[in-house]
Short mmCIF file of C-alpha atoms in Angstrom, two decimals:
data_model
loop_
_atom_site.label_atom_id
_atom_site.label_comp_id
_atom_site.label_asym_id
_atom_site.label_seq_id
_atom_site.Cartn_x
_atom_site.Cartn_y
_atom_site.Cartn_z
CA UNK A 1353 104.34 107.10 97.55
CA UNK A 1354 102.87 105.91 94.27
CA UNK A 1355 103.01 107.99 91.12
CA UNK A 1356 100.57 107.94 88.23
CA UNK A 1357 101.83 107.49 84.68
CA UNK A 1358 101.20 111.16 83.90
CA UNK A 1359 103.07 112.26 87.01
CA UNK A 1360 106.05 110.11 86.10
CA UNK A 1361 105.98 111.48 82.56
CA UNK A 1362 105.91 115.02 83.95
CA UNK A 1363 108.89 114.32 86.21
CA UNK A 1364 110.81 112.71 83.35
CA UNK A 1365 110.09 115.73 81.14
CA UNK A 1366 111.25 118.10 83.90
CA UNK A 1367 114.48 116.12 84.37
CA UNK A 1368 115.10 116.14 80.61
CA UNK A 1369 114.57 119.90 80.37
CA UNK A 1370 116.91 120.61 83.28
CA UNK A 1371 119.52 118.33 81.73
CA UNK A 1372 119.31 120.10 78.38
CA UNK A 1373 119.47 123.49 80.08
CA UNK A 1374 122.48 122.74 82.27
CA UNK A 1375 124.53 120.07 80.46
CA UNK A 1376 124.95 122.28 77.41
CA UNK A 1377 127.93 123.92 79.14
CA UNK A 1378 129.50 121.97 82.00
CA UNK A 1379 131.36 124.97 83.37
CA UNK A 1380 128.85 127.78 82.90
CA UNK A 1381 127.37 129.92 85.66
CA UNK A 1382 124.61 127.30 85.97
CA UNK A 1383 126.49 124.03 86.57
CA UNK A 1384 125.62 120.70 84.98
CA UNK A 1385 122.86 118.94 86.94
CA UNK A 1386 123.29 115.53 85.28
CA UNK A 1387 124.63 113.68 88.33
CA UNK A 1388 121.78 114.90 90.52
CA UNK A 1389 119.18 114.23 87.82
CA UNK A 1390 120.09 110.57 87.53
CA UNK A 1391 119.89 110.17 91.31
CA UNK A 1392 116.53 111.97 91.43
CA UNK A 1393 115.30 109.96 88.46
CA UNK A 1394 116.09 106.71 90.22
CA UNK A 1395 113.99 107.82 93.19
CA UNK A 1396 110.92 109.09 91.36
CA UNK A 1397 110.92 106.90 88.25
CA UNK A 1398 111.57 103.55 89.90
CA UNK A 1399 108.65 101.85 88.18
CA UNK A 1400 109.76 102.84 84.66
CA UNK A 1401 113.56 102.53 85.02
CA UNK A 1402 113.88 100.10 82.12
CA UNK A 1403 113.11 102.86 79.63
CA UNK A 1404 113.47 106.09 81.62
CA UNK A 1405 117.16 105.52 82.40
CA UNK A 1406 118.12 104.70 78.77
CA UNK A 1407 116.12 107.71 77.59
CA UNK A 1408 117.96 110.12 79.91
CA UNK A 1409 121.26 108.44 79.04
CA UNK A 1410 120.60 108.91 75.33
CA UNK A 1411 119.67 112.53 75.96
CA UNK A 1412 122.97 113.11 77.80
CA UNK A 1413 124.90 111.71 74.82
CA UNK A 1414 122.80 113.76 72.38
CA UNK A 1415 123.52 116.97 74.29
CA UNK A 1416 127.24 116.14 74.32
CA UNK A 1417 127.13 115.45 70.59
CA UNK A 1418 125.39 118.78 69.95
CA UNK A 1419 127.83 120.78 72.09
CA UNK A 1420 130.90 119.16 70.54
CA UNK A 1421 129.78 119.36 66.91
CA UNK A 1422 128.50 122.93 67.37
CA UNK A 1423 132.03 123.90 68.40
CA UNK A 1424 133.32 122.70 65.03
CA UNK A 1425 134.84 119.40 66.19
CA UNK A 1426 133.89 115.89 65.23
CA UNK A 1427 132.27 114.03 68.13
CA UNK A 1428 134.98 111.35 68.15
CA UNK A 1429 137.74 113.98 67.96
CA UNK A 1430 136.93 115.61 71.30
CA UNK A 1431 139.28 114.78 74.18
CA UNK A 1432 136.35 113.76 76.39
CA UNK A 1433 135.19 111.12 73.92
CA UNK A 1434 137.29 107.99 74.13
CA UNK A 1435 136.76 104.41 75.27
CA UNK A 1436 136.25 105.94 78.71
CA UNK A 1437 133.21 107.91 77.54
CA UNK A 1438 131.06 104.78 77.51
CA UNK A 1439 131.79 104.26 81.19
CA UNK A 1440 129.31 107.08 81.75
CA UNK A 1441 126.61 104.42 81.50
CA UNK A 1442 127.68 102.51 84.66
CA UNK A 1443 128.70 105.80 86.27
CA UNK A 1444 125.26 107.32 85.85
CA UNK A 1445 123.54 104.05 86.66
CA UNK A 1446 125.30 104.05 90.05
CA UNK A 1447 123.50 107.35 90.72
CA UNK A 1448 120.21 105.95 89.43
CA UNK A 1449 120.66 102.86 91.61
CA UNK A 1450 121.24 105.12 94.64
CA UNK A 1451 117.88 106.74 93.96
CA UNK A 1452 116.24 103.34 93.49
CA UNK A 1453 117.67 102.13 96.80
CA UNK A 1454 116.49 105.26 98.60
CA UNK A 1455 112.98 104.91 97.18
CA UNK A 1456 112.81 101.28 98.31
CA UNK A 1457 113.74 102.25 101.89
CA UNK A 1458 111.93 105.59 102.01
CA UNK A 1459 109.91 106.02 105.23
CA UNK A 1460 108.09 109.28 104.56
CA UNK A 1461 109.13 112.61 106.02
CA UNK A 1462 111.38 111.56 108.88
CA UNK A 1463 114.91 111.89 110.21
CA UNK A 1464 115.51 108.30 109.17
CA UNK A 1465 114.65 109.14 105.57
CA UNK A 1466 116.96 112.15 105.68
CA UNK A 1467 119.78 109.93 106.91
CA UNK A 1468 119.09 107.41 104.14
CA UNK A 1469 119.08 110.23 101.60
CA UNK A 1470 122.49 111.44 102.79
CA UNK A 1471 123.92 107.91 102.84
CA UNK A 1472 122.60 106.78 99.45
CA UNK A 1473 123.56 110.08 97.81
CA UNK A 1474 127.11 110.04 99.17
CA UNK A 1475 127.72 106.40 98.24
CA UNK A 1476 126.28 106.74 94.74
CA UNK A 1477 128.14 109.98 93.98
CA UNK A 1478 131.37 108.39 95.19
CA UNK A 1479 130.80 105.32 92.99
CA UNK A 1480 129.98 107.54 90.01
CA UNK A 1481 133.12 109.59 90.51
CA UNK A 1482 135.38 106.56 90.91
CA UNK A 1483 134.01 104.96 87.72
CA UNK A 1484 133.91 108.08 85.55
CA UNK A 1485 137.15 109.62 86.79
CA UNK A 1486 139.00 106.32 86.84
CA UNK A 1487 137.93 105.31 83.34
CA UNK A 1488 138.92 108.72 81.95
CA UNK A 1489 142.26 108.72 83.75
CA UNK A 1490 143.25 105.20 82.73
CA UNK A 1491 141.63 104.78 79.31
CA UNK A 1492 141.70 108.16 77.58
CA UNK A 1493 144.62 109.51 75.60
CA UNK A 1494 144.55 112.76 77.58
CA UNK A 1495 146.61 111.45 80.50
CA UNK A 1496 150.26 110.64 79.85
CA UNK A 1497 152.38 108.75 82.36
CA UNK A 1498 149.39 107.58 84.41
CA UNK A 1499 150.19 106.36 87.91
CA UNK A 1500 148.06 105.21 90.81
CA UNK A 1501 149.23 108.22 92.88
CA UNK A 1502 148.37 110.52 89.98
CA UNK A 1503 144.90 109.02 89.73
CA UNK A 1504 144.23 109.43 93.46
CA UNK A 1505 145.27 113.09 93.20
CA UNK A 1506 143.07 113.60 90.14
CA UNK A 1507 140.19 111.87 91.88
CA UNK A 1508 140.60 114.17 94.89
CA UNK A 1509 140.80 117.28 92.72
CA UNK A 1510 137.41 116.63 91.11
CA UNK A 1511 135.46 114.77 93.80
CA UNK A 1512 134.40 117.67 96.02
CA UNK A 1513 133.35 120.03 93.18
CA UNK A 1514 131.13 117.34 91.64
CA UNK A 1515 129.76 116.34 95.04
CA UNK A 1516 129.01 119.97 95.88
CA UNK A 1517 127.20 120.66 92.61
CA UNK A 1518 125.10 117.50 92.75
CA UNK A 1519 124.26 118.09 96.42
CA UNK A 1520 122.84 121.56 95.65
CA UNK A 1521 120.43 120.15 93.08
CA UNK A 1522 119.45 117.16 95.23
CA UNK A 1523 118.91 119.43 98.24
CA UNK A 1524 116.64 121.63 96.12
CA UNK A 1525 114.66 118.58 95.00
CA UNK A 1526 114.40 117.38 98.61
CA UNK A 1527 113.04 120.75 99.74
CA UNK A 1528 110.48 120.70 96.93
CA UNK A 1529 109.52 117.14 97.90
CA UNK A 1530 108.95 118.18 101.52
CA UNK A 1531 106.87 121.20 100.50
CA UNK A 1532 104.65 119.11 98.21
CA UNK A 1533 104.26 116.41 100.89
CA UNK A 1534 103.30 118.97 103.54
CA UNK A 1535 100.80 120.69 101.24
CA UNK A 1536 99.27 117.32 100.32
CA UNK A 1537 99.05 116.47 104.03
CA UNK A 1538 96.93 119.57 104.71
CA UNK A 1539 94.35 118.84 102.00
CA UNK A 1540 90.82 117.83 103.04
CA UNK A 1541 90.36 114.11 103.66
CA UNK A 1542 88.46 113.52 100.40
CA UNK A 1543 91.12 115.31 98.37
CA UNK A 1544 93.90 113.62 100.34
CA UNK A 1545 92.67 110.21 99.23
CA UNK A 1546 93.06 111.29 95.62
CA UNK A 1547 96.50 112.79 96.21
CA UNK A 1548 98.19 109.70 97.57
CA UNK A 1549 99.71 109.09 94.18
CA UNK A 1550 101.10 112.61 93.98
CA UNK A 1551 104.40 111.92 95.72
#
């Protein structure tokens, strides 16, 4: 599964557009796809991670800045922006790393690959949630009287909703991946040779 430079650029552009379209309002009818996008990016953009991940990370911050300042607040005055905000970098990289790991162990369309997808996705989402939720709970000024029991409850309150939202987007990407792979597999032999870099 090798991608050409233009294919990677197209995937990166698609991820960026979906991020801009969904991150603009975290709680709108169309939920934020950021967590899923970083996981998907790690899988498809493995060869260009050194600049693709920072680019998507910068875009996430830019969208947050736009949303906050458009509401009339200063970026640094918003309750979500504290020392904990910068922990989004390792949080999102845990998702990216999950995608990288899956790509490294990907075995084509198989039950084994589906199992690896489920495992890597669950572990990376859990790591992302622990880092992002934990940093916000312990480092922001929004939580008063923080306790370990309070953090565990807060973690539990948010874990399933974020897992559910990210899983919908990743499942959609997986279905699209399968469809493209099956279509490519039915192409004539001469065309198939040229399409090996398409997935």
